[in-house]
Amino acid sequence: MRNKREELDLIIQEQEYPNLAFAFYEDKKYMVKNEIQGRKLRLRTKRKKNGAYLCDVLERLEASPLEKGAPCTAHEECGGCLYQTLKYEDETRIKKDMLAKLYREVYTGEVVFHPSLEVEGYRNKMEYTFSDCGDEERTLSLGLHKKKRFYEVAPTDDCNIVHDDFTKIRIATLDYFKSKGITYYHKKLHEGVLRHLVIRKAYFTKEILINLVTTSDYIAQDDFIKMLLELDIDGEIKSIYHTKNDSLSDVVQADELILVYGKEDIDEKLLGLKFKIGPFSFFQTNSRAAQRMYKRVQELLEKEDMDVLFDLYSGTGTIAQILAKKAKKVYSIEIVEEASEKARLTCKDNGIDNVEVINGDVLKVIDEVEERPDAIVIDPPREGVHPKALKKLIDYKAEKIIYVSCNPKTQVSDLKKFTEAGYKIKLVEIFDNFPKTSHVESVVLMSRVERK
């Protein structure tokens, strides 16, 4: 028998990390996503799950008292910045409270919260999509996907989490293709040319990489390159790529990758080291905040005298190289081949000869390493550590494990398994590297406790 749907006008009273919000009425609990404490909403129940009624939001009746306006006019359509309408101190309080509650499942000490160093203009990468805004004329647009819309995009002319250079490049690119009458690739009709524009700007060096993604029907023109290079921007365009992608899926992938201008990579500098970033490299999207977080990881191993250190899910080898002086040998393991290649190149550039970069799946590759680690640093993807890999890490019985995560929910789930196996959580520190959004980074230090 289907649940009878109700419609209620309720005020959000609680939030749960990362983006759940709850209202209460007559001993019943109602749950929605991406809402803020104090908002009055008209809700329609859908079904009951884990003791709460999942709801659709039919209408926002009143703003939260915490909301003080939104500098970005696209925030309602884009949906990427949950806290765009809040003062940063209120956003910080909400995040801090939610995360303290989350980590109480595994940790009784204080959860230290590090507010962001910058609230605006911090992102070093944006991936824009060519489409339309939903108008009947299907006018070419370039922006971010509208929330709950598969085809339409929202222009982001005043997006405040990126530097103005991103907006200038995006608008100039859109105007160029409008003037040429070139159409976007329609994901339903499978016709058209333009797919994505990816922009990366290194925070400390100000070097810019641009990647235009189209179907194979398009050939990048010299006047497009000339137009970009003549823009009046703060940074310097060092690399321009043209990626050809004929796949049906809406992802940035390369059937063919062509460097049409400049050098292969842009350089970023963190803690005195240089790192290479290519069009598909994983690199922390907030360089300055990442530097602070990595320095903290470095401090947590300051007094260690290690023979062997593992850096797992290592990306471009940032952590491995920052910690290279802490151990005689560092193994940097990463599944993405391009990232591993960048790590090898940057090790050479930085004069680091005790880091061995291994390309492969952590689950499989660690079996091939004969040496056992004194300490392990892990920075897995959002889904956390594969259960089989996690068991292998525990079996090493390393004295210290530092777990860096972009998803505290999955991290807490993994931490339960570490503590059950005899590890003790020594500290939990949250780094708000993504202000205005629901995301954070976390650093957890564990030490091995001998069982009696």
JSON list of N, CA, C and O in Angstrom, two decimals, residues 257-309:
[
{"chain": "A", "resi": 257, "resn": "LEU", "atom": "N", "xyz": [43.52, 14.12, -27.73]},
{"chain": "A", "resi": 257, "resn": "LEU", "atom": "CA", "xyz": [43.92, 15.30, -26.98]},
{"chain": "A", "resi": 257, "resn": "LEU", "atom": "C", "xyz": [45.02, 16.01, -27.75]},
{"chain": "A", "resi": 257, "resn": "LEU", "atom": "O", "xyz": [46.08, 15.45, -28.00]},
{"chain": "A", "resi": 258, "resn": "ILE", "atom": "N", "xyz": [44.77, 17.28, -28.13]},
{"chain": "A", "resi": 258, "resn": "ILE", "atom": "CA", "xyz": [45.69, 18.02, -28.99]},
{"chain": "A", "resi": 258, "resn": "ILE", "atom": "C", "xyz": [46.14, 19.29, -28.27]},
{"chain": "A", "resi": 258, "resn": "ILE", "atom": "O", "xyz": [45.30, 20.12, -27.86]},
{"chain": "A", "resi": 259, "resn": "LEU", "atom": "N", "xyz": [47.42, 19.45, -28.11]},
{"chain": "A", "resi": 259, "resn": "LEU", "atom": "CA", "xyz": [47.97, 20.70, -27.57]},
{"chain": "A", "resi": 259, "resn": "LEU", "atom": "C", "xyz": [48.08, 21.69, -28.72]},
{"chain": "A", "resi": 259, "resn": "LEU", "atom": "O", "xyz": [48.88, 21.51, -29.63]},
{"chain": "A", "resi": 260, "resn": "VAL", "atom": "N", "xyz": [47.27, 22.74, -28.70]},
{"chain": "A", "resi": 260, "resn": "VAL", "atom": "CA", "xyz": [47.25, 23.69, -29.81]},
{"chain": "A", "resi": 260, "resn": "VAL", "atom": "C", "xyz": [48.06, 24.95, -29.52]},
{"chain": "A", "resi": 260, "resn": "VAL", "atom": "O", "xyz": [48.33, 25.74, -30.42]},
{"chain": "A", "resi": 261, "resn": "TYR", "atom": "N", "xyz": [48.44, 25.14, -28.24]},
{"chain": "A", "resi": 261, "resn": "TYR", "atom": "CA", "xyz": [49.29, 26.30, -27.91]},
{"chain": "A", "resi": 261, "resn": "TYR", "atom": "C", "xyz": [50.02, 26.03, -26.61]},
{"chain": "A", "resi": 261, "resn": "TYR", "atom": "O", "xyz": [49.48, 25.49, -25.65]},
{"chain": "A", "resi": 262, "resn": "GLY", "atom": "N", "xyz": [51.30, 26.42, -26.59]},
{"chain": "A", "resi": 262, "resn": "GLY", "atom": "CA", "xyz": [52.06, 26.48, -25.35]},
{"chain": "A", "resi": 262, "resn": "GLY", "atom": "C", "xyz": [52.65, 25.17, -24.89]},
{"chain": "A", "resi": 262, "resn": "GLY", "atom": "O", "xyz": [52.91, 24.27, -25.69]},
{"chain": "A", "resi": 263, "resn": "LYS", "atom": "N", "xyz": [52.84, 25.06, -23.58]},
{"chain": "A", "resi": 263, "resn": "LYS", "atom": "CA", "xyz": [53.51, 23.89, -23.00]},
{"chain": "A", "resi": 263, "resn": "LYS", "atom": "C", "xyz": [52.47, 22.87, -22.52]},
{"chain": "A", "resi": 263, "resn": "LYS", "atom": "O", "xyz": [51.28, 23.18, -22.40]},
{"chain": "A", "resi": 264, "resn": "GLU", "atom": "N", "xyz": [52.94, 21.67, -22.24]},
{"chain": "A", "resi": 264, "resn": "GLU", "atom": "CA", "xyz": [52.02, 20.58, -21.91]},
{"chain": "A", "resi": 264, "resn": "GLU", "atom": "C", "xyz": [51.32, 20.78, -20.57]},
{"chain": "A", "resi": 264, "resn": "GLU", "atom": "O", "xyz": [50.17, 20.39, -20.41]},
{"chain": "A", "resi": 265, "resn": "ASP", "atom": "N", "xyz": [52.01, 21.37, -19.61]},
{"chain": "A", "resi": 265, "resn": "ASP", "atom": "CA", "xyz": [51.45, 21.50, -18.26]},
{"chain": "A", "resi": 265, "resn": "ASP", "atom": "C", "xyz": [51.61, 22.93, -17.76]},
{"chain": "A", "resi": 265, "resn": "ASP", "atom": "O", "xyz": [52.47, 23.68, -18.24]},
{"chain": "A", "resi": 266, "resn": "ILE", "atom": "N", "xyz": [50.80, 23.27, -16.78]},
{"chain": "A", "resi": 266, "resn": "ILE", "atom": "CA", "xyz": [51.06, 24.48, -16.03]},
{"chain": "A", "resi": 266, "resn": "ILE", "atom": "C", "xyz": [51.70, 24.08, -14.70]},
{"chain": "A", "resi": 266, "resn": "ILE", "atom": "O", "xyz": [51.55, 22.94, -14.24]},
{"chain": "A", "resi": 267, "resn": "ASP", "atom": "N", "xyz": [52.41, 24.99, -14.09]},
{"chain": "A", "resi": 267, "resn": "ASP", "atom": "CA", "xyz": [53.11, 24.71, -12.84]},
{"chain": "A", "resi": 267, "resn": "ASP", "atom": "C", "xyz": [52.41, 25.41, -11.68]},
{"chain": "A", "resi": 267, "resn": "ASP", "atom": "O", "xyz": [51.93, 26.53, -11.80]},
{"chain": "A", "resi": 268, "resn": "GLU", "atom": "N", "xyz": [52.36, 24.71, -10.55]},
{"chain": "A", "resi": 268, "resn": "GLU", "atom": "CA", "xyz": [51.91, 25.30, -9.30]},
{"chain": "A", "resi": 268, "resn": "GLU", "atom": "C", "xyz": [52.98, 25.05, -8.25]},
{"chain": "A", "resi": 268, "resn": "GLU", "atom": "O", "xyz": [53.72, 24.05, -8.34]},
{"chain": "A", "resi": 269, "resn": "LYS", "atom": "N", "xyz": [53.10, 25.92, -7.27]},
{"chain": "A", "resi": 269, "resn": "LYS", "atom": "CA", "xyz": [54.11, 25.78, -6.23]},
{"chain": "A", "resi": 269, "resn": "LYS", "atom": "C", "xyz": [53.43, 25.68, -4.87]},
{"chain": "A", "resi": 269, "resn": "LYS", "atom": "O", "xyz": [52.59, 26.51, -4.52]},
{"chain": "A", "resi": 270, "resn": "LEU", "atom": "N", "xyz": [53.80, 24.64, -4.13]},
{"chain": "A", "resi": 270, "resn": "LEU", "atom": "CA", "xyz": [53.31, 24.45, -2.77]},
{"chain": "A", "resi": 270, "resn": "LEU", "atom": "C", "xyz": [54.48, 24.11, -1.86]},
{"chain": "A", "resi": 270, "resn": "LEU", "atom": "O", "xyz": [55.27, 23.20, -2.18]},
{"chain": "A", "resi": 271, "resn": "LEU", "atom": "N", "xyz": [54.61, 24.82, -0.76]},
{"chain": "A", "resi": 271, "resn": "LEU", "atom": "CA", "xyz": [55.64, 24.53, 0.25]},
{"chain": "A", "resi": 271, "resn": "LEU", "atom": "C", "xyz": [57.02, 24.40, -0.37]},
{"chain": "A", "resi": 271, "resn": "LEU", "atom": "O", "xyz": [57.81, 23.52, -0.02]},
{"chain": "A", "resi": 272, "resn": "GLY", "atom": "N", "xyz": [57.33, 25.28, -1.31]},
{"chain": "A", "resi": 272, "resn": "GLY", "atom": "CA", "xyz": [58.65, 25.31, -1.91]},
{"chain": "A", "resi": 272, "resn": "GLY", "atom": "C", "xyz": [58.89, 24.29, -3.00]},
{"chain": "A", "resi": 272, "resn": "GLY", "atom": "O", "xyz": [60.00, 24.22, -3.54]},
{"chain": "A", "resi": 273, "resn": "LEU", "atom": "N", "xyz": [57.89, 23.50, -3.35]},
{"chain": "A", "resi": 273, "resn": "LEU", "atom": "CA", "xyz": [58.02, 22.49, -4.40]},
{"chain": "A", "resi": 273, "resn": "LEU", "atom": "C", "xyz": [57.15, 22.87, -5.59]},
{"chain": "A", "resi": 273, "resn": "LEU", "atom": "O", "xyz": [56.14, 23.55, -5.46]},
{"chain": "A", "resi": 274, "resn": "LYS", "atom": "N", "xyz": [57.56, 22.40, -6.77]},
{"chain": "A", "resi": 274, "resn": "LYS", "atom": "CA", "xyz": [56.82, 22.69, -8.00]},
{"chain": "A", "resi": 274, "resn": "LYS", "atom": "C", "xyz": [56.07, 21.45, -8.45]},
{"chain": "A", "resi": 274, "resn": "LYS", "atom": "O", "xyz": [56.61, 20.35, -8.44]},
{"chain": "A", "resi": 275, "resn": "PHE", "atom": "N", "xyz": [54.82, 21.65, -8.86]},
{"chain": "A", "resi": 275, "resn": "PHE", "atom": "CA", "xyz": [54.00, 20.54, -9.32]},
{"chain": "A", "resi": 275, "resn": "PHE", "atom": "C", "xyz": [53.40, 20.85, -10.68]},
{"chain": "A", "resi": 275, "resn": "PHE", "atom": "O", "xyz": [52.97, 21.97, -10.94]},
{"chain": "A", "resi": 276, "resn": "LYS", "atom": "N", "xyz": [53.37, 19.83, -11.53]},
{"chain": "A", "resi": 276, "resn": "LYS", "atom": "CA", "xyz": [52.85, 19.97, -12.88]},
{"chain": "A", "resi": 276, "resn": "LYS", "atom": "C", "xyz": [51.37, 19.56, -12.92]},
{"chain": "A", "resi": 276, "resn": "LYS", "atom": "O", "xyz": [50.99, 18.52, -12.38]},
{"chain": "A", "resi": 277, "resn": "ILE", "atom": "N", "xyz": [50.56, 20.39, -13.59]},
{"chain": "A", "resi": 277, "resn": "ILE", "atom": "CA", "xyz": [49.13, 20.12, -13.70]},
{"chain": "A", "resi": 277, "resn": "ILE", "atom": "C", "xyz": [48.77, 20.07, -15.18]},
{"chain": "A", "resi": 277, "resn": "ILE", "atom": "O", "xyz": [48.96, 21.04, -15.91]},
{"chain": "A", "resi": 278, "resn": "GLY", "atom": "N", "xyz": [48.26, 18.93, -15.61]},
{"chain": "A", "resi": 278, "resn": "GLY", "atom": "CA", "xyz": [47.81, 18.77, -16.98]},
{"chain": "A", "resi": 278, "resn": "GLY", "atom": "C", "xyz": [46.31, 18.89, -17.09]},
{"chain": "A", "resi": 278, "resn": "GLY", "atom": "O", "xyz": [45.61, 19.14, -16.10]},
{"chain": "A", "resi": 279, "resn": "PRO", "atom": "N", "xyz": [45.76, 18.69, -18.28]},
{"chain": "A", "resi": 279, "resn": "PRO", "atom": "CA", "xyz": [44.31, 18.88, -18.48]},
{"chain": "A", "resi": 279, "resn": "PRO", "atom": "C", "xyz": [43.46, 17.89, -17.70]},
{"chain": "A", "resi": 279, "resn": "PRO", "atom": "O", "xyz": [42.31, 18.19, -17.38]},
{"chain": "A", "resi": 280, "resn": "PHE", "atom": "N", "xyz": [44.01, 16.72, -17.37]},
{"chain": "A", "resi": 280, "resn": "PHE", "atom": "CA", "xyz": [43.21, 15.72, -16.64]},
{"chain": "A", "resi": 280, "resn": "PHE", "atom": "C", "xyz": [43.82, 15.35, -15.30]},
{"chain": "A", "resi": 280, "resn": "PHE", "atom": "O", "xyz": [43.45, 14.35, -14.69]},
{"chain": "A", "resi": 281, "resn": "SER", "atom": "N", "xyz": [44.74, 16.16, -14.80]},
{"chain": "A", "resi": 281, "resn": "SER", "atom": "CA", "xyz": [45.37, 15.87, -13.52]},
{"chain": "A", "resi": 281, "resn": "SER", "atom": "C", "xyz": [44.42, 16.13, -12.36]},
{"chain": "A", "resi": 281, "resn": "SER", "atom": "O", "xyz": [43.66, 17.11, -12.38]},
{"chain": "A", "resi": 282, "resn": "PHE", "atom": "N", "xyz": [44.49, 15.24, -11.33]},
{"chain": "A", "resi": 282, "resn": "PHE", "atom": "CA", "xyz": [43.79, 15.57, -10.09]},
{"chain": "A", "resi": 282, "resn": "PHE", "atom": "C", "xyz": [44.70, 16.46, -9.27]},
{"chain": "A", "resi": 282, "resn": "PHE", "atom": "O", "xyz": [45.86, 16.15, -9.03]},
{"chain": "A", "resi": 283, "resn": "PHE", "atom": "N", "xyz": [44.17, 17.60, -8.84]},
{"chain": "A", "resi": 283, "resn": "PHE", "atom": "CA", "xyz": [44.91, 18.51, -7.97]},
{"chain": "A", "resi": 283, "resn": "PHE", "atom": "C", "xyz": [43.89, 19.21, -7.10]},
{"chain": "A", "resi": 283, "resn": "PHE", "atom": "O", "xyz": [42.79, 19.53, -7.55]},
{"chain": "A", "resi": 284, "resn": "GLN", "atom": "N", "xyz": [44.22, 19.42, -5.84]},
{"chain": "A", "resi": 284, "resn": "GLN", "atom": "CA", "xyz": [43.30, 20.10, -4.94]},
{"chain": "A", "resi": 284, "resn": "GLN", "atom": "C", "xyz": [42.80, 21.40, -5.57]},
{"chain": "A", "resi": 284, "resn": "GLN", "atom": "O", "xyz": [43.60, 22.19, -6.09]},
{"chain": "A", "resi": 285, "resn": "THR", "atom": "N", "xyz": [41.49, 21.66, -5.50]},
{"chain": "A", "resi": 285, "resn": "THR", "atom": "CA", "xyz": [40.91, 22.81, -6.20]},
{"chain": "A", "resi": 285, "resn": "THR", "atom": "C", "xyz": [41.11, 24.13, -5.47]},
{"chain": "A", "resi": 285, "resn": "THR", "atom": "O", "xyz": [40.73, 25.19, -6.00]},
{"chain": "A", "resi": 286, "resn": "ASN", "atom": "N", "xyz": [41.68, 24.10, -4.28]},
{"chain": "A", "resi": 286, "resn": "ASN", "atom": "CA", "xyz": [41.98, 25.32, -3.54]},
{"chain": "A", "resi": 286, "resn": "ASN", "atom": "C", "xyz": [43.45, 25.24, -3.13]},
{"chain": "A", "resi": 286, "resn": "ASN", "atom": "O", "xyz": [43.80, 24.65, -2.12]},
{"chain": "A", "resi": 287, "resn": "SER", "atom": "N", "xyz": [44.32, 25.83, -3.94]},
{"chain": "A", "resi": 287, "resn": "SER", "atom": "CA", "xyz": [45.76, 25.65, -3.77]},
{"chain": "A", "resi": 287, "resn": "SER", "atom": "C", "xyz": [46.26, 26.18, -2.43]},
{"chain": "A", "resi": 287, "resn": "SER", "atom": "O", "xyz": [47.05, 25.51, -1.74]},
{"chain": "A", "resi": 288, "resn": "ARG", "atom": "N", "xyz": [45.82, 27.38, -2.05]},
{"chain": "A", "resi": 288, "resn": "ARG", "atom": "CA", "xyz": [46.33, 27.96, -0.81]},
{"chain": "A", "resi": 288, "resn": "ARG", "atom": "C", "xyz": [45.87, 27.15, 0.40]},
{"chain": "A", "resi": 288, "resn": "ARG", "atom": "O", "xyz": [46.64, 26.91, 1.33]},
{"chain": "A", "resi": 289, "resn": "ALA", "atom": "N", "xyz": [44.62, 26.72, 0.38]},
{"chain": "A", "resi": 289, "resn": "ALA", "atom": "CA", "xyz": [44.10, 25.91, 1.48]},
{"chain": "A", "resi": 289, "resn": "ALA", "atom": "C", "xyz": [44.78, 24.55, 1.51]},
{"chain": "A", "resi": 289, "resn": "ALA", "atom": "O", "xyz": [45.07, 24.01, 2.58]},
{"chain": "A", "resi": 290, "resn": "ALA", "atom": "N", "xyz": [45.05, 23.98, 0.34]},
{"chain": "A", "resi": 290, "resn": "ALA", "atom": "CA", "xyz": [45.73, 22.69, 0.28]},
{"chain": "A", "resi": 290, "resn": "ALA", "atom": "C", "xyz": [47.14, 22.80, 0.88]},
{"chain": "A", "resi": 290, "resn": "ALA", "atom": "O", "xyz": [47.59, 21.90, 1.59]},
{"chain": "A", "resi": 291, "resn": "GLN", "atom": "N", "xyz": [47.81, 23.90, 0.60]},
{"chain": "A", "resi": 291, "resn": "GLN", "atom": "CA", "xyz": [49.15, 24.10, 1.16]},
{"chain": "A", "resi": 291, "resn": "GLN", "atom": "C", "xyz": [49.10, 24.10, 2.68]},
{"chain": "A", "resi": 291, "resn": "GLN", "atom": "O", "xyz": [49.94, 23.48, 3.35]},
{"chain": "A", "resi": 292, "resn": "ARG", "atom": "N", "xyz": [48.11, 24.79, 3.25]},
{"chain": "A", "resi": 292, "resn": "ARG", "atom": "CA", "xyz": [47.98, 24.81, 4.71]},
{"chain": "A", "resi": 292, "resn": "ARG", "atom": "C", "xyz": [47.71, 23.39, 5.25]},
{"chain": "A", "resi": 292, "resn": "ARG", "atom": "O", "xyz": [48.29, 22.98, 6.26]},
{"chain": "A", "resi": 293, "resn": "MET", "atom": "N", "xyz": [46.83, 22.66, 4.57]},
{"chain": "A", "resi": 293, "resn": "MET", "atom": "CA", "xyz": [46.48, 21.32, 5.03]},
{"chain": "A", "resi": 293, "resn": "MET", "atom": "C", "xyz": [47.68, 20.38, 4.93]},
{"chain": "A", "resi": 293, "resn": "MET", "atom": "O", "xyz": [47.95, 19.59, 5.85]},
{"chain": "A", "resi": 294, "resn": "TYR", "atom": "N", "xyz": [48.42, 20.45, 3.82]},
{"chain": "A", "resi": 294, "resn": "TYR", "atom": "CA", "xyz": [49.58, 19.58, 3.65]},
{"chain": "A", "resi": 294, "resn": "TYR", "atom": "C", "xyz": [50.68, 19.91, 4.67]},
{"chain": "A", "resi": 294, "resn": "TYR", "atom": "O", "xyz": [51.39, 19.03, 5.14]},
{"chain": "A", "resi": 295, "resn": "LYS", "atom": "N", "xyz": [50.78, 21.18, 5.00]},
{"chain": "A", "resi": 295, "resn": "LYS", "atom": "CA", "xyz": [51.76, 21.57, 6.02]},
{"chain": "A", "resi": 295, "resn": "LYS", "atom": "C", "xyz": [51.39, 20.95, 7.37]},
{"chain": "A", "resi": 295, "resn": "LYS", "atom": "O", "xyz": [52.26, 20.51, 8.13]},
{"chain": "A", "resi": 296, "resn": "ARG", "atom": "N", "xyz": [50.10, 20.87, 7.62]},
{"chain": "A", "resi": 296, "resn": "ARG", "atom": "CA", "xyz": [49.66, 20.24, 8.87]},
{"chain": "A", "resi": 296, "resn": "ARG", "atom": "C", "xyz": [49.99, 18.74, 8.85]},
{"chain": "A", "resi": 296, "resn": "ARG", "atom": "O", "xyz": [50.43, 18.19, 9.87]},
{"chain": "A", "resi": 297, "resn": "VAL", "atom": "N", "xyz": [49.79, 18.08, 7.73]},
{"chain": "A", "resi": 297, "resn": "VAL", "atom": "CA", "xyz": [50.16, 16.67, 7.61]},
{"chain": "A", "resi": 297, "resn": "VAL", "atom": "C", "xyz": [51.65, 16.50, 7.85]},
{"chain": "A", "resi": 297, "resn": "VAL", "atom": "O", "xyz": [52.09, 15.57, 8.54]},
{"chain": "A", "resi": 298, "resn": "GLN", "atom": "N", "xyz": [52.42, 17.42, 7.30]},
{"chain": "A", "resi": 298, "resn": "GLN", "atom": "CA", "xyz": [53.87, 17.41, 7.48]},
{"chain": "A", "resi": 298, "resn": "GLN", "atom": "C", "xyz": [54.22, 17.53, 8.97]},
{"chain": "A", "resi": 298, "resn": "GLN", "atom": "O", "xyz": [55.09, 16.82, 9.48]},
{"chain": "A", "resi": 299, "resn": "GLU", "atom": "N", "xyz": [53.53, 18.43, 9.67]},
{"chain": "A", "resi": 299, "resn": "GLU", "atom": "CA", "xyz": [53.77, 18.64, 11.10]},
{"chain": "A", "resi": 299, "resn": "GLU", "atom": "C", "xyz": [53.45, 17.39, 11.93]},
{"chain": "A", "resi": 299, "resn": "GLU", "atom": "O", "xyz": [54.12, 17.11, 12.93]},
{"chain": "A", "resi": 300, "resn": "LEU", "atom": "N", "xyz": [52.44, 16.65, 11.52]},
{"chain": "A", "resi": 300, "resn": "LEU", "atom": "CA", "xyz": [52.04, 15.46, 12.28]},
{"chain": "A", "resi": 300, "resn": "LEU", "atom": "C", "xyz": [53.08, 14.35, 12.21]},
{"chain": "A", "resi": 300, "resn": "LEU", "atom": "O", "xyz": [53.07, 13.42, 13.03]},
{"chain": "A", "resi": 301, "resn": "LEU", "atom": "N", "xyz": [53.99, 14.43, 11.23]},
{"chain": "A", "resi": 301, "resn": "LEU", "atom": "CA", "xyz": [55.07, 13.46, 11.12]},
{"chain": "A", "resi": 301, "resn": "LEU", "atom": "C", "xyz": [56.43, 14.10, 11.39]},
{"chain": "A", "resi": 301, "resn": "LEU", "atom": "O", "xyz": [57.47, 13.53, 11.05]},
{"chain": "A", "resi": 302, "resn": "GLU", "atom": "N", "xyz": [56.41, 15.28, 12.00]},
{"chain": "A", "resi": 302, "resn": "GLU", "atom": "CA", "xyz": [57.63, 16.07, 12.19]},
{"chain": "A", "resi": 302, "resn": "GLU", "atom": "C", "xyz": [58.70, 15.31, 12.96]},
{"chain": "A", "resi": 302, "resn": "GLU", "atom": "O", "xyz": [59.90, 15.35, 12.62]},
{"chain": "A", "resi": 303, "resn": "LYS", "atom": "N", "xyz": [58.30, 14.60, 14.00]},
{"chain": "A", "resi": 303, "resn": "LYS", "atom": "CA", "xyz": [59.27, 13.94, 14.87]},
{"chain": "A", "resi": 303, "resn": "LYS", "atom": "C", "xyz": [59.54, 12.49, 14.49]},
{"chain": "A", "resi": 303, "resn": "LYS", "atom": "O", "xyz": [60.27, 11.79, 15.20]},
{"chain": "A", "resi": 304, "resn": "GLU", "atom": "N", "xyz": [58.96, 12.06, 13.38]},
{"chain": "A", "resi": 304, "resn": "GLU", "atom": "CA", "xyz": [59.11, 10.67, 12.98]},
{"chain": "A", "resi": 304, "resn": "GLU", "atom": "C", "xyz": [60.44, 10.44, 12.24]},
{"chain": "A", "resi": 304, "resn": "GLU", "atom": "O", "xyz": [60.88, 11.28, 11.48]},
{"chain": "A", "resi": 305, "resn": "ASP", "atom": "N", "xyz": [61.03, 9.31, 12.50]},
{"chain": "A", "resi": 305, "resn": "ASP", "atom": "CA", "xyz": [62.23, 8.88, 11.78]},
{"chain": "A", "resi": 305, "resn": "ASP", "atom": "C", "xyz": [61.89, 7.57, 11.10]},
{"chain": "A", "resi": 305, "resn": "ASP", "atom": "O", "xyz": [61.98, 6.50, 11.68]},
{"chain": "A", "resi": 306, "resn": "MET", "atom": "N", "xyz": [61.47, 7.66, 9.85]},
{"chain": "A", "resi": 306, "resn": "MET", "atom": "CA", "xyz": [60.88, 6.50, 9.17]},
{"chain": "A", "resi": 306, "resn": "MET", "atom": "C", "xyz": [61.79, 5.93, 8.10]},
{"chain": "A", "resi": 306, "resn": "MET", "atom": "O", "xyz": [62.46, 6.68, 7.39]},
{"chain": "A", "resi": 307, "resn": "ASP", "atom": "N", "xyz": [61.76, 4.63, 7.98]},
{"chain": "A", "resi": 307, "resn": "ASP", "atom": "CA", "xyz": [62.43, 3.98, 6.86]},
{"chain": "A", "resi": 307, "resn": "ASP", "atom": "C", "xyz": [61.53, 4.01, 5.63]},
{"chain": "A", "resi": 307, "resn": "ASP", "atom": "O", "xyz": [61.98, 4.34, 4.54]},
{"chain": "A", "resi": 308, "resn": "VAL", "atom": "N", "xyz": [60.25, 3.64, 5.82]},
{"chain": "A", "resi": 308, "resn": "VAL", "atom": "CA", "xyz": [59.34, 3.53, 4.69]},
{"chain": "A", "resi": 308, "resn": "VAL", "atom": "C", "xyz": [58.02, 4.24, 4.99]},
{"chain": "A", "resi": 308, "resn": "VAL", "atom": "O", "xyz": [57.44, 4.06, 6.06]},
{"chain": "A", "resi": 309, "resn": "LEU", "atom": "N", "xyz": [57.56, 5.04, 4.03]},
{"chain": "A", "resi": 309, "resn": "LEU", "atom": "CA", "xyz": [56.28, 5.73, 4.12]},
{"chain": "A", "resi": 309, "resn": "LEU", "atom": "C", "xyz": [55.47, 5.42, 2.87]},
{"chain": "A", "resi": 309, "resn": "LEU", "atom": "O", "xyz": [55.99, 5.45, 1.76]}
]
